Short mmCIF file of C-alpha atoms in Angstrom, two decimals:
data_model
loop_
_atom_site.label_atom_id
_atom_site.label_comp_id
_atom_site.label_asym_id
_atom_site.label_seq_id
_atom_site.Cartn_x
_atom_site.Cartn_y
_atom_site.Cartn_z
CA UNK A 164 -251.65 -31.31 -50.53
CA UNK A 165 -249.72 -28.14 -49.89
CA UNK A 166 -248.70 -27.06 -46.67
CA UNK A 167 -251.50 -23.85 -45.37
CA UNK A 168 -249.18 -21.07 -44.42
CA UNK A 169 -250.69 -19.25 -41.70
CA UNK A 170 -248.94 -15.57 -39.99
CA UNK A 171 -248.52 -15.60 -36.57
CA UNK A 172 -247.79 -11.96 -35.25
CA UNK A 173 -245.68 -11.82 -31.80
CA UNK A 174 -244.63 -8.74 -30.04
CA UNK A 175 -241.70 -8.66 -28.20
CA UNK A 176 -240.73 -5.52 -25.53
CA UNK A 177 -237.48 -3.74 -26.42
CA UNK A 178 -235.28 -5.78 -24.06
CA UNK A 179 -236.68 -9.39 -25.33
CA UNK A 180 -235.68 -8.37 -29.15
CA UNK A 181 -232.33 -7.17 -28.33
CA UNK A 182 -232.18 -10.51 -27.02
CA UNK A 183 -233.46 -12.01 -30.02
CA UNK A 184 -231.18 -10.11 -32.00
CA UNK A 185 -228.43 -11.40 -30.26
CA UNK A 186 -228.98 -14.43 -30.20
CA UNK A 187 -229.37 -14.78 -33.99
CA UNK A 188 -226.44 -12.70 -34.28
CA UNK A 189 -224.60 -15.36 -32.69
CA UNK A 190 -225.59 -18.06 -34.69
CA UNK A 191 -225.06 -15.62 -37.89
CA UNK A 192 -228.63 -16.00 -38.84
CA UNK A 193 -231.58 -13.38 -39.60
CA UNK A 194 -233.58 -12.80 -36.47
CA UNK A 195 -236.74 -14.43 -38.11
CA UNK A 196 -235.16 -16.97 -39.55
CA UNK A 197 -233.74 -17.67 -35.82
CA UNK A 198 -237.20 -17.21 -34.15
CA UNK A 199 -239.05 -19.24 -36.32
CA UNK A 200 -236.31 -22.03 -36.02
CA UNK A 201 -236.73 -21.35 -32.55
CA UNK A 202 -240.44 -21.77 -32.37
CA UNK A 203 -240.27 -24.84 -34.35
CA UNK A 204 -238.19 -26.99 -31.92
CA UNK A 205 -240.13 -26.04 -29.08
CA UNK A 206 -243.02 -27.32 -31.25
CA UNK A 207 -241.11 -31.05 -31.70
CA UNK A 208 -240.19 -31.16 -28.34
CA UNK A 209 -243.55 -30.63 -27.03
CA UNK A 210 -245.58 -33.10 -29.79
CA UNK A 211 -242.30 -35.69 -28.88
CA UNK A 212 -243.25 -35.23 -24.75
CA UNK A 213 -246.69 -35.36 -25.63
CA UNK A 214 -246.64 -38.88 -28.30
CA UNK A 215 -244.43 -40.16 -25.25
CA UNK A 216 -246.78 -39.78 -22.46
CA UNK A 217 -249.58 -41.34 -25.00
CA UNK A 218 -247.27 -44.00 -25.41
CA UNK A 219 -246.11 -44.77 -22.01
CA UNK A 220 -250.33 -44.86 -20.87
CA UNK A 221 -250.71 -47.39 -23.36
CA UNK A 222 -251.98 -50.31 -20.88
CA UNK A 223 -248.61 -52.08 -20.77
CA UNK A 224 -246.18 -50.55 -22.45
CA UNK A 225 -244.47 -48.95 -19.27
CA UNK A 226 -243.97 -52.33 -17.51
CA UNK A 227 -242.78 -53.57 -20.75
CA UNK A 228 -240.53 -50.51 -21.19
CA UNK A 229 -239.46 -50.81 -17.06
CA UNK A 230 -238.48 -55.12 -18.20
CA UNK A 231 -235.97 -53.43 -20.63
CA UNK A 232 -234.67 -50.50 -19.47
CA UNK A 233 -234.49 -50.87 -15.90
CA UNK A 234 -237.39 -48.61 -13.62
CA UNK A 235 -235.46 -46.28 -12.94
CA UNK A 236 -234.04 -43.46 -15.23
CA UNK A 237 -230.29 -43.54 -16.48
CA UNK A 238 -227.49 -41.10 -16.20
CA UNK A 239 -228.45 -39.64 -19.78
CA UNK A 240 -232.67 -38.99 -18.61
CA UNK A 241 -231.25 -35.82 -17.25
CA UNK A 242 -229.90 -34.40 -20.50
CA UNK A 243 -233.20 -35.56 -21.90
CA UNK A 244 -235.05 -33.39 -19.16
CA UNK A 245 -233.00 -30.03 -20.50
CA UNK A 246 -233.37 -30.41 -23.92
#
């Protein structure tokens, strides 16, 4: 099955556009490619967080997880929050 491609137009003010161009240049990427990659990463993050919340809401999962890994977030949890 072929993926449907859709176009999304985003309007940026001059300052936002210049910031996007600078960030893309710093990474040696075309601004359009960079913007697409950043959007993909944000959507992946949202899907991951949504899936995690759904997983943890299943009956007994949170308790089982806590019994294996402890009830409190570990030191690496702050790294995940800043992801």
